[in-house]
PDB file of C-alpha atoms in Angstrom:
ATOM      1  CA  UNK K1032     -13.536  -8.048  25.350  1.00  0.00           C
ATOM      2  CA  UNK K1033     -11.101  -7.064  22.584  1.00  0.00           C
ATOM      3  CA  UNK K1034      -7.609  -5.655  22.462  1.00  0.00           C
ATOM      4  CA  UNK K1035      -6.189  -3.780  19.485  1.00  0.00           C
ATOM      5  CA  UNK K1036      -2.444  -4.227  19.166  1.00  0.00           C
ATOM      6  CA  UNK K1037       0.211  -2.860  16.800  1.00  0.00           C
ATOM      7  CA  UNK K1038       3.250  -5.138  16.680  1.00  0.00           C
ATOM      8  CA  UNK K1039       6.399  -3.973  14.887  1.00  0.00           C
ATOM      9  CA  UNK K1040       9.570  -5.969  14.315  1.00  0.00           C
ATOM     10  CA  UNK K1041      13.299  -5.165  14.395  1.00  0.00           C
ATOM     11  CA  UNK K1042      13.060  -1.596  13.119  1.00  0.00           C
ATOM     12  CA  UNK K1043       9.855  -0.779  14.942  1.00  0.00           C
ATOM     13  CA  UNK K1044       8.835   2.827  15.356  1.00  0.00           C
ATOM     14  CA  UNK K1045       7.696   2.464  18.927  1.00  0.00           C
ATOM     15  CA  UNK K1046       6.020   0.130  21.402  1.00  0.00           C
ATOM     16  CA  UNK K1047       2.786  -1.601  20.700  1.00  0.00           C
ATOM     17  CA  UNK K1048      -0.336   0.134  21.919  1.00  0.00           C
ATOM     18  CA  UNK K1049      -3.418  -1.058  23.696  1.00  0.00           C
ATOM     19  CA  UNK K1050      -6.778   0.530  22.942  1.00  0.00           C
ATOM     20  CA  UNK K1051      -9.549   0.746  25.451  1.00  0.00           C
ATOM     21  CA  UNK K1052     -12.536  -1.426  24.588  1.00  0.00           C
ATOM     22  CA  UNK K1053     -15.777  -1.803  26.565  1.00  0.00           C
ATOM     23  CA  UNK K1054     -14.523   0.626  29.266  1.00  0.00           C
ATOM     24  CA  UNK K1055     -11.662  -1.750  30.161  1.00  0.00           C
ATOM     25  CA  UNK K1056      -8.106  -0.417  29.881  1.00  0.00           C
ATOM     26  CA  UNK K1057      -5.536  -3.186  30.074  1.00  0.00           C
ATOM     27  CA  UNK K1058      -2.687  -2.675  32.543  1.00  0.00           C
ATOM     28  CA  UNK K1059       0.614  -4.501  32.916  1.00  0.00           C
ATOM     29  CA  UNK K1060      -1.005  -7.086  35.147  1.00  0.00           C
ATOM     30  CA  UNK K1061      -3.690  -7.773  32.519  1.00  0.00           C
ATOM     31  CA  UNK K1062      -1.565  -7.786  29.356  1.00  0.00           C
ATOM     32  CA  UNK K1063      -3.080 -10.205  26.898  1.00  0.00           C
ATOM     33  CA  UNK K1064      -0.576  -9.918  24.076  1.00  0.00           C
ATOM     34  CA  UNK K1065       3.196  -9.801  24.471  1.00  0.00           C
ATOM     35  CA  UNK K1066       5.655  -8.475  21.891  1.00  0.00           C
ATOM     36  CA  UNK K1067       9.351  -9.314  21.596  1.00  0.00           C
ATOM     37  CA  UNK K1068      11.123  -6.510  19.660  1.00  0.00           C
ATOM     38  CA  UNK K1069      14.335  -8.509  19.431  1.00  0.00           C
ATOM     39  CA  UNK K1070      12.627 -11.330  17.592  1.00  0.00           C
ATOM     40  CA  UNK K1071       9.918  -9.400  15.792  1.00  0.00           C
ATOM     41  CA  UNK K1072       7.260 -11.766  17.118  1.00  0.00           C
ATOM     42  CA  UNK K1073       3.792 -11.205  18.545  1.00  0.00           C
ATOM     43  CA  UNK K1074       2.692 -13.731  21.148  1.00  0.00           C
ATOM     44  CA  UNK K1075      -1.027 -14.317  21.657  1.00  0.00           C
ATOM     45  CA  UNK K1076      -1.462 -15.866  25.097  1.00  0.00           C
ATOM     46  CA  UNK K1077      -4.974 -15.367  26.419  1.00  0.00           C
ATOM     47  CA  UNK K1078      -8.381 -16.677  25.416  1.00  0.00           C
ATOM     48  CA  UNK K1079      -9.773 -13.393  24.102  1.00  0.00           C
ATOM     49  CA  UNK K1080     -10.790 -11.872  20.808  1.00  0.00           C
ATOM     50  CA  UNK K1081      -7.757  -9.924  19.618  1.00  0.00           C
ATOM     51  CA  UNK K1082      -7.013  -7.667  16.659  1.00  0.00           C
ATOM     52  CA  UNK K1083      -3.485  -6.805  15.580  1.00  0.00           C
ATOM     53  CA  UNK K1084      -1.541  -5.259  12.732  1.00  0.00           C
ATOM     54  CA  UNK K1085       1.782  -6.914  11.849  1.00  0.00           C
ATOM     55  CA  UNK K1086       4.582  -5.957   9.536  1.00  0.00           C
ATOM     56  CA  UNK K1087       5.191  -8.103   6.473  1.00  0.00           C
ATOM     57  CA  UNK K1088       7.985 -10.583   7.150  1.00  0.00           C
ATOM     58  CA  UNK K1089       7.347 -10.789  10.892  1.00  0.00           C
ATOM     59  CA  UNK K1090       6.214 -13.849  12.861  1.00  0.00           C
ATOM     60  CA  UNK K1091       3.158 -14.705  14.927  1.00  0.00           C
ATOM     61  CA  UNK K1092       3.106 -17.052  17.928  1.00  0.00           C
ATOM     62  CA  UNK K1093      -0.211 -18.752  18.673  1.00  0.00           C
ATOM     63  CA  UNK K1094       0.266 -20.352  22.093  1.00  0.00           C
ATOM     64  CA  UNK K1095      -1.929 -21.603  24.933  1.00  0.00           C
ATOM     65  CA  UNK K1096      -1.869 -20.463  28.559  1.00  0.00           C
ATOM     66  CA  UNK K1097      -3.064 -23.820  29.841  1.00  0.00           C
ATOM     67  CA  UNK K1098      -0.562 -26.337  31.264  1.00  0.00           C
ATOM     68  CA  UNK K1099       0.672 -28.810  28.708  1.00  0.00           C
ATOM     69  CA  UNK K1100      -0.551 -31.822  30.695  1.00  0.00           C
ATOM     70  CA  UNK K1101      -4.095 -30.386  30.882  1.00  0.00           C
ATOM     71  CA  UNK K1102      -4.678 -30.389  27.114  1.00  0.00           C
ATOM     72  CA  UNK K1103      -5.899 -33.417  25.147  1.00  0.00           C
ATOM     73  CA  UNK K1104      -6.300 -31.854  21.721  1.00  0.00           C
ATOM     74  CA  UNK K1105      -5.662 -28.496  20.012  1.00  0.00           C
ATOM     75  CA  UNK K1106      -6.291 -27.297  16.495  1.00  0.00           C
ATOM     76  CA  UNK K1107      -5.300 -24.061  14.776  1.00  0.00           C
ATOM     77  CA  UNK K1108      -7.572 -22.619  12.081  1.00  0.00           C
ATOM     78  CA  UNK K1109      -7.312 -19.828   9.529  1.00  0.00           C
ATOM     79  CA  UNK K1110     -10.595 -18.358   8.269  1.00  0.00           C
ATOM     80  CA  UNK K1111     -12.362 -21.487   9.499  1.00  0.00           C
ATOM     81  CA  UNK K1112     -10.000 -24.025   7.915  1.00  0.00           C
ATOM     82  CA  UNK K1113      -7.659 -26.105  10.072  1.00  0.00           C
ATOM     83  CA  UNK K1114      -3.936 -25.892   9.226  1.00  0.00           C
ATOM     84  CA  UNK K1115      -2.371 -27.535  12.331  1.00  0.00           C
ATOM     85  CA  UNK K1116      -3.335 -29.708  15.281  1.00  0.00           C
ATOM     86  CA  UNK K1117      -1.742 -31.225  18.400  1.00  0.00           C
ATOM     87  CA  UNK K1118      -2.267 -34.238  20.637  1.00  0.00           C
ATOM     88  CA  UNK K1119       0.124 -35.489  23.352  1.00  0.00           C
ATOM     89  CA  UNK K1120       0.535 -38.808  21.528  1.00  0.00           C
ATOM     90  CA  UNK K1121       1.065 -37.504  17.986  1.00  0.00           C
ATOM     91  CA  UNK K1122       2.604 -34.121  18.840  1.00  0.00           C
ATOM     92  CA  UNK K1123       2.136 -31.522  16.046  1.00  0.00           C
ATOM     93  CA  UNK K1124       0.677 -32.210  12.612  1.00  0.00           C
ATOM     94  CA  UNK K1125       0.905 -29.473   9.983  1.00  0.00           C
ATOM     95  CA  UNK K1126      -1.608 -29.822   7.191  1.00  0.00           C
ATOM     96  CA  UNK K1127      -1.219 -28.602   3.606  1.00  0.00           C
ATOM     97  CA  UNK K1128      -2.032 -24.896   3.592  1.00  0.00           C
ATOM     98  CA  UNK K1129      -0.699 -21.510   2.553  1.00  0.00           C
ATOM     99  CA  UNK K1130       1.516 -21.678   5.652  1.00  0.00           C
ATOM    100  CA  UNK K1131       3.310 -24.861   4.576  1.00  0.00           C
ATOM    101  CA  UNK K1132       7.041 -24.536   5.221  1.00  0.00           C
ATOM    102  CA  UNK K1133       6.504 -21.585   7.537  1.00  0.00           C
ATOM    103  CA  UNK K1134       5.202 -23.362  10.652  1.00  0.00           C
ATOM    104  CA  UNK K1135       7.076 -24.472  13.770  1.00  0.00           C
ATOM    105  CA  UNK K1136       5.789 -26.069  16.970  1.00  0.00           C
ATOM    106  CA  UNK K1137       7.006 -25.387  20.516  1.00  0.00           C
ATOM    107  CA  UNK K1138       8.422 -28.145  22.713  1.00  0.00           C
ATOM    108  CA  UNK K1139       8.158 -26.593  26.170  1.00  0.00           C
ATOM    109  CA  UNK K1140       4.585 -25.395  25.677  1.00  0.00           C
ATOM    110  CA  UNK K1141       1.703 -25.882  23.293  1.00  0.00           C
ATOM    111  CA  UNK K1142       1.754 -23.443  20.427  1.00  0.00           C
ATOM    112  CA  UNK K1143       2.845 -22.829  16.853  1.00  0.00           C
ATOM    113  CA  UNK K1144       4.812 -20.046  15.180  1.00  0.00           C
ATOM    114  CA  UNK K1145       3.887 -18.665  11.762  1.00  0.00           C
ATOM    115  CA  UNK K1146       6.933 -17.220  10.047  1.00  0.00           C
ATOM    116  CA  UNK K1147       7.428 -14.668   7.267  1.00  0.00           C
ATOM    117  CA  UNK K1148       3.886 -13.321   7.271  1.00  0.00           C
ATOM    118  CA  UNK K1149       2.658 -11.685   4.062  1.00  0.00           C
ATOM    119  CA  UNK K1150      -0.384  -9.470   3.284  1.00  0.00           C
ATOM    120  CA  UNK K1151      -2.254 -12.494   1.886  1.00  0.00           C
ATOM    121  CA  UNK K1152      -2.001 -14.049   5.364  1.00  0.00           C
ATOM    122  CA  UNK K1153      -4.375 -11.420   6.747  1.00  0.00           C
ATOM    123  CA  UNK K1154      -7.455 -13.010   8.248  1.00  0.00           C
ATOM    124  CA  UNK K1155      -8.903 -14.590  11.367  1.00  0.00           C
ATOM    125  CA  UNK K1156      -6.956 -17.223  13.293  1.00  0.00           C
ATOM    126  CA  UNK K1157      -8.662 -19.361  15.911  1.00  0.00           C
ATOM    127  CA  UNK K1158      -7.222 -21.771  18.456  1.00  0.00           C
ATOM    128  CA  UNK K1159      -9.516 -24.495  19.797  1.00  0.00           C
ATOM    129  CA  UNK K1160      -8.326 -26.557  22.787  1.00  0.00           C
ATOM    130  CA  UNK K1161      -9.970 -29.490  24.552  1.00  0.00           C
ATOM    131  CA  UNK K1162      -9.088 -30.684  28.055  1.00  0.00           C
ATOM    132  CA  UNK K1163     -10.236 -33.529  30.328  1.00  0.00           C
ATOM    133  CA  UNK K1164     -13.297 -31.540  31.388  1.00  0.00           C
ATOM    134  CA  UNK K1165     -14.279 -30.271  27.969  1.00  0.00           C
ATOM    135  CA  UNK K1166     -13.432 -27.482  25.526  1.00  0.00           C
ATOM    136  CA  UNK K1167     -11.607 -24.392  26.671  1.00  0.00           C
ATOM    137  CA  UNK K1168     -12.667 -20.898  25.496  1.00  0.00           C
ATOM    138  CA  UNK K1169     -11.694 -20.409  21.849  1.00  0.00           C
ATOM    139  CA  UNK K1170      -9.042 -17.840  20.956  1.00  0.00           C
ATOM    140  CA  UNK K1171      -9.954 -15.674  17.965  1.00  0.00           C
ATOM    141  CA  UNK K1172      -7.204 -13.455  16.589  1.00  0.00           C
ATOM    142  CA  UNK K1173      -7.888 -11.101  13.675  1.00  0.00           C
ATOM    143  CA  UNK K1174      -4.589 -10.268  11.982  1.00  0.00           C
ATOM    144  CA  UNK K1175      -3.804  -7.613   9.378  1.00  0.00           C
ATOM    145  CA  UNK K1176      -0.464  -7.847   7.579  1.00  0.00           C
ATOM    146  CA  UNK K1177       0.938  -4.699   5.960  1.00  0.00           C
ATOM    147  CA  UNK K1178       4.181  -4.198   4.079  1.00  0.00           C
ATOM    148  CA  UNK K1179       6.496  -1.444   5.299  1.00  0.00           C
ATOM    149  CA  UNK K1180       7.275   1.610   3.179  1.00  0.00           C
ATOM    150  CA  UNK K1181      10.544   1.053   1.317  1.00  0.00           C
ATOM    151  CA  UNK K1182      11.091   4.585  -0.010  1.00  0.00           C
ATOM    152  CA  UNK K1183       9.415   7.971  -0.463  1.00  0.00           C
ATOM    153  CA  UNK K1184       9.682  10.101  -3.601  1.00  0.00           C
ATOM    154  CA  UNK K1185       8.644  13.706  -4.270  1.00  0.00           C
ATOM    155  CA  UNK K1186       7.749  14.741  -7.817  1.00  0.00           C
ATOM    156  CA  UNK K1187       7.612  18.462  -8.616  1.00  0.00           C
ATOM    157  CA  UNK K1188       6.276  20.602 -11.457  1.00  0.00           C
ATOM    158  CA  UNK K1189       6.279  24.387 -11.694  1.00  0.00           C
ATOM    159  CA  UNK K1190       5.380  27.076 -14.266  1.00  0.00           C
ATOM    160  CA  UNK K1191       5.879  30.839 -14.373  1.00  0.00           C
ATOM    161  CA  UNK K1192       2.739  32.957 -14.086  1.00  0.00           C
ATOM    162  CA  UNK K1193       3.131  36.404 -15.661  1.00  0.00           C
ATOM    163  CA  UNK K1194       0.095  37.877 -13.951  1.00  0.00           C
ATOM    164  CA  UNK K1195       1.575  37.352 -10.461  1.00  0.00           C
ATOM    165  CA  UNK K1196       5.313  37.251 -11.262  1.00  0.00           C
ATOM    166  CA  UNK K1197       5.566  33.969  -9.372  1.00  0.00           C
ATOM    167  CA  UNK K1198       5.743  30.233  -9.958  1.00  0.00           C
ATOM    168  CA  UNK K1199       2.784  27.892  -9.686  1.00  0.00           C
ATOM    169  CA  UNK K1200       4.182  24.836  -7.935  1.00  0.00           C
ATOM    170  CA  UNK K1201       2.683  21.358  -7.696  1.00  0.00           C
ATOM    171  CA  UNK K1202       4.360  18.600  -5.677  1.00  0.00           C
ATOM    172  CA  UNK K1203       3.293  14.991  -5.269  1.00  0.00           C
ATOM    173  CA  UNK K1204       4.513  12.499  -2.675  1.00  0.00           C
ATOM    174  CA  UNK K1205       4.591   8.769  -3.396  1.00  0.00           C
ATOM    175  CA  UNK K1206       5.381   5.923  -0.998  1.00  0.00           C
ATOM    176  CA  UNK K1207       6.876   2.790  -2.533  1.00  0.00           C
ATOM    177  CA  UNK K1208       6.248  -0.798  -1.446  1.00  0.00           C
ATOM    178  CA  UNK K1209       3.161  -0.197   0.695  1.00  0.00           C
ATOM    179  CA  UNK K1210      -0.554   0.530   0.581  1.00  0.00           C
ATOM    180  CA  UNK K1211      -2.996   2.417   2.816  1.00  0.00           C
ATOM    181  CA  UNK K1212      -0.507   5.246   3.274  1.00  0.00           C
ATOM    182  CA  UNK K1213      -1.133   8.696   4.771  1.00  0.00           C
ATOM    183  CA  UNK K1214       0.971  11.764   3.926  1.00  0.00           C
ATOM    184  CA  UNK K1215       1.977  14.855   5.911  1.00  0.00           C
ATOM    185  CA  UNK K1216       3.859  17.891   4.564  1.00  0.00           C
ATOM    186  CA  UNK K1217       6.114  20.107   6.661  1.00  0.00           C
ATOM    187  CA  UNK K1218       8.669  22.838   6.107  1.00  0.00           C
ATOM    188  CA  UNK K1219       7.825  25.725   3.774  1.00  0.00           C
ATOM    189  CA  UNK K1220       4.221  24.515   3.544  1.00  0.00           C
ATOM    190  CA  UNK K1221       2.200  22.219   5.752  1.00  0.00           C
ATOM    191  CA  UNK K1222      -0.680  19.986   4.789  1.00  0.00           C
ATOM    192  CA  UNK K1223      -1.937  16.442   4.401  1.00  0.00           C
ATOM    193  CA  UNK K1224      -2.551  14.265   1.388  1.00  0.00           C
ATOM    194  CA  UNK K1225      -0.276  13.107  -1.407  1.00  0.00           C
ATOM    195  CA  UNK K1226      -0.537  16.350  -3.432  1.00  0.00           C
ATOM    196  CA  UNK K1227       0.238  19.967  -2.548  1.00  0.00           C
ATOM    197  CA  UNK K1228      -0.151  23.148  -4.637  1.00  0.00           C
ATOM    198  CA  UNK K1229       1.113  26.643  -3.857  1.00  0.00           C
ATOM    199  CA  UNK K1230       2.729  29.781  -5.305  1.00  0.00           C
ATOM    200  CA  UNK K1231       6.416  30.624  -4.888  1.00  0.00           C
ATOM    201  CA  UNK K1232       8.034  33.969  -5.720  1.00  0.00           C
ATOM    202  CA  UNK K1233      11.683  34.506  -6.754  1.00  0.00           C
ATOM    203  CA  UNK K1234      12.196  36.760  -3.721  1.00  0.00           C
ATOM    204  CA  UNK K1235      11.618  33.816  -1.336  1.00  0.00           C
ATOM    205  CA  UNK K1236      14.726  32.030  -2.633  1.00  0.00           C
ATOM    206  CA  UNK K1237      15.235  28.328  -2.005  1.00  0.00           C
ATOM    207  CA  UNK K1238      12.664  26.662   0.243  1.00  0.00           C
ATOM    208  CA  UNK K1239      12.521  23.150   1.646  1.00  0.00           C
ATOM    209  CA  UNK K1240       9.569  20.783   1.726  1.00  0.00           C
ATOM    210  CA  UNK K1241       9.414  17.549   3.693  1.00  0.00           C
ATOM    211  CA  UNK K1242       6.948  14.723   3.044  1.00  0.00           C
ATOM    212  CA  UNK K1243       6.387  12.015   5.641  1.00  0.00           C
ATOM    213  CA  UNK K1244       4.539   8.884   4.543  1.00  0.00           C
ATOM    214  CA  UNK K1245       3.230   6.436   7.126  1.00  0.00           C
ATOM    215  CA  UNK K1246       1.105   3.341   7.517  1.00  0.00           C
ATOM    216  CA  UNK K1247       0.383   1.154  10.539  1.00  0.00           C
ATOM    217  CA  UNK K1248       3.795  -0.526  10.509  1.00  0.00           C
ATOM    218  CA  UNK K1249       6.303   1.995   9.150  1.00  0.00           C
ATOM    219  CA  UNK K1250       7.149   5.606   8.408  1.00  0.00           C
ATOM    220  CA  UNK K1251       9.576   7.243   5.979  1.00  0.00           C
ATOM    221  CA  UNK K1252      10.344  10.766   4.749  1.00  0.00           C
ATOM    222  CA  UNK K1253      11.775  12.626   1.765  1.00  0.00           C
ATOM    223  CA  UNK K1254      12.957  16.229   1.346  1.00  0.00           C
ATOM    224  CA  UNK K1255      12.888  18.469  -1.728  1.00  0.00           C
ATOM    225  CA  UNK K1256      14.375  21.953  -2.243  1.00  0.00           C
ATOM    226  CA  UNK K1257      12.456  24.329  -4.517  1.00  0.00           C
ATOM    227  CA  UNK K1258      13.101  27.783  -5.954  1.00  0.00           C
ATOM    228  CA  UNK K1259      11.407  30.076  -8.458  1.00  0.00           C
ATOM    229  CA  UNK K1260      13.648  31.632 -11.113  1.00  0.00           C
ATOM    230  CA  UNK K1261      12.879  34.143 -13.880  1.00  0.00           C
ATOM    231  CA  UNK K1262      15.961  33.288 -15.946  1.00  0.00           C
ATOM    232  CA  UNK K1263      14.327  30.643 -18.118  1.00  0.00           C
ATOM    233  CA  UNK K1264      10.666  30.712 -17.138  1.00  0.00           C
ATOM    234  CA  UNK K1265       8.008  28.581 -18.727  1.00  0.00           C
ATOM    235  CA  UNK K1266       4.961  30.803 -19.014  1.00  0.00           C
ATOM    236  CA  UNK K1267       1.365  29.708 -19.336  1.00  0.00           C
ATOM    237  CA  UNK K1268       1.364  30.909 -22.972  1.00  0.00           C
ATOM    238  CA  UNK K1269       4.495  28.921 -23.743  1.00  0.00           C
ATOM    239  CA  UNK K1270       2.974  25.865 -22.184  1.00  0.00           C
ATOM    240  CA  UNK K1271      -0.139  26.300 -24.361  1.00  0.00           C
ATOM    241  CA  UNK K1272       2.000  26.634 -27.495  1.00  0.00           C
ATOM    242  CA  UNK K1273       3.988  23.564 -26.524  1.00  0.00           C
ATOM    243  CA  UNK K1274       0.780  21.624 -25.999  1.00  0.00           C
ATOM    244  CA  UNK K1275      -0.497  22.778 -29.422  1.00  0.00           C
ATOM    245  CA  UNK K1276       2.748  21.742 -31.134  1.00  0.00           C
ATOM    246  CA  UNK K1277       2.658  18.397 -29.364  1.00  0.00           C
ATOM    247  CA  UNK K1278      -0.896  17.834 -30.547  1.00  0.00           C
ATOM    248  CA  UNK K1279       0.014  18.742 -34.134  1.00  0.00           C
ATOM    249  CA  UNK K1280       3.033  16.447 -34.081  1.00  0.00           C
ATOM    250  CA  UNK K1281       0.907  13.621 -32.731  1.00  0.00           C
ATOM    251  CA  UNK K1282      -1.737  14.216 -35.427  1.00  0.00           C
ATOM    252  CA  UNK K1283       0.724  14.844 -38.305  1.00  0.00           C
ATOM    253  CA  UNK K1284       0.615  11.272 -39.708  1.00  0.00           C
ATOM    254  CA  UNK K1285      -3.145  11.487 -40.037  1.00  0.00           C
ATOM    255  CA  UNK K1286      -2.950  14.947 -41.610  1.00  0.00           C
ATOM    256  CA  UNK K1287      -0.349  13.742 -44.123  1.00  0.00           C
ATOM    257  CA  UNK K1288      -2.477  10.764 -45.148  1.00  0.00           C
ATOM    258  CA  UNK K1289      -5.520  13.028 -45.529  1.00  0.00           C
ATOM    259  CA  UNK K1290      -3.591  15.499 -47.745  1.00  0.00           C
ATOM    260  CA  UNK K1291      -2.211  12.716 -49.978  1.00  0.00           C
ATOM    261  CA  UNK K1292      -5.670  11.180 -50.424  1.00  0.00           C
ATOM    262  CA  UNK K1293      -7.115  14.615 -51.231  1.00  0.00           C
ATOM    263  CA  UNK K1294      -4.489  15.298 -53.894  1.00  0.00           C
ATOM    264  CA  UNK K1295      -5.051  11.889 -55.481  1.00  0.00           C
ATOM    265  CA  UNK K1296      -8.794  12.407 -55.551  1.00  0.00           C
ATOM    266  CA  UNK K1297      -8.367  15.874 -57.088  1.00  0.00           C
ATOM    267  CA  UNK K1298      -6.066  14.551 -59.800  1.00  0.00           C
ATOM    268  CA  UNK K1299      -8.339  11.626 -60.586  1.00  0.00           C
ATOM    269  CA  UNK K1300     -11.318  13.950 -60.873  1.00  0.00           C
ATOM    270  CA  UNK K1301      -9.408  16.350 -63.161  1.00  0.00           C
ATOM    271  CA  UNK K1302      -8.309  13.506 -65.407  1.00  0.00           C
ATOM    272  CA  UNK K1303     -11.895  12.251 -65.658  1.00  0.00           C
ATOM    273  CA  UNK K1304     -13.192  15.732 -66.590  1.00  0.00           C
ATOM    274  CA  UNK K1305     -10.549  16.081 -69.343  1.00  0.00           C
ATOM    275  CA  UNK K1306     -11.532  12.761 -70.914  1.00  0.00           C
ATOM    276  CA  UNK K1307     -15.184  13.766 -70.855  1.00  0.00           C
ATOM    277  CA  UNK K1308     -14.455  17.117 -72.533  1.00  0.00           C
ATOM    278  CA  UNK K1309     -12.489  15.465 -75.320  1.00  0.00           C
ATOM    279  CA  UNK K1310     -15.311  13.038 -75.948  1.00  0.00           C
ATOM    280  CA  UNK K1311     -17.849  15.849 -76.300  1.00  0.00           C
ATOM    281  CA  UNK K1312     -15.633  17.726 -78.805  1.00  0.00           C
ATOM    282  CA  UNK K1313     -15.180  14.612 -80.982  1.00  0.00           C
ATOM    283  CA  UNK K1314     -18.916  14.138 -81.141  1.00  0.00           C
TER     284      UNK K1314
END
């Protein structure tokens, strides 16, 4: 039995969601994972296999549902390696790990909090508890950490096409600070993907495009206003000429060196021929 949970922190976009698995749809009475928007913390409470996506910088609580006096030993593992353990006599012990300095134990219940989660903290956490009658069911929690989108930028490029008396427009949307991003366009044109191409005529005037970038933990948008003008158009021919000039400028040092070497070779050859002619006459 698995639950898939999205947990967002202070500026969350909405509530977490539960996905139906194995024909079981969790209701309020069977909630296995609780989320506190005020604290930006996901609390894993039940002994199930859980998957969740968390925002970078948020916290994760790994707690037990069993009474404190019914537990003899607990250890917390990340990708199979123990990073914390608990016994009633020794309380919590935090071992050297990538979570060092970011761990805190609870006093009123058995559990630890992992603070300031980063993408490199993505992996499988497991909680193993032992009671007087033996080991309790192990909690396995698969966690994915994603950074939120910090900004969205729209880059535009357009050229005048004489054959259609319109502008060929290309726009590209880029999300900063995050990976695994999807893009949606709205406004004058609709579509998906980071890039959009279309034609725009001067008669349409100014048009507005909106790009919305989103990942599992955040969403952000940017708006760009476009227009096609014939006052100072860049035609396809002009662009070809500009490209040719740019290529010549880039190659000019090599051409200059070639010309100089050619002139020197020509002069050296002419000088050699003159000396040979004089020698023949003297003989």
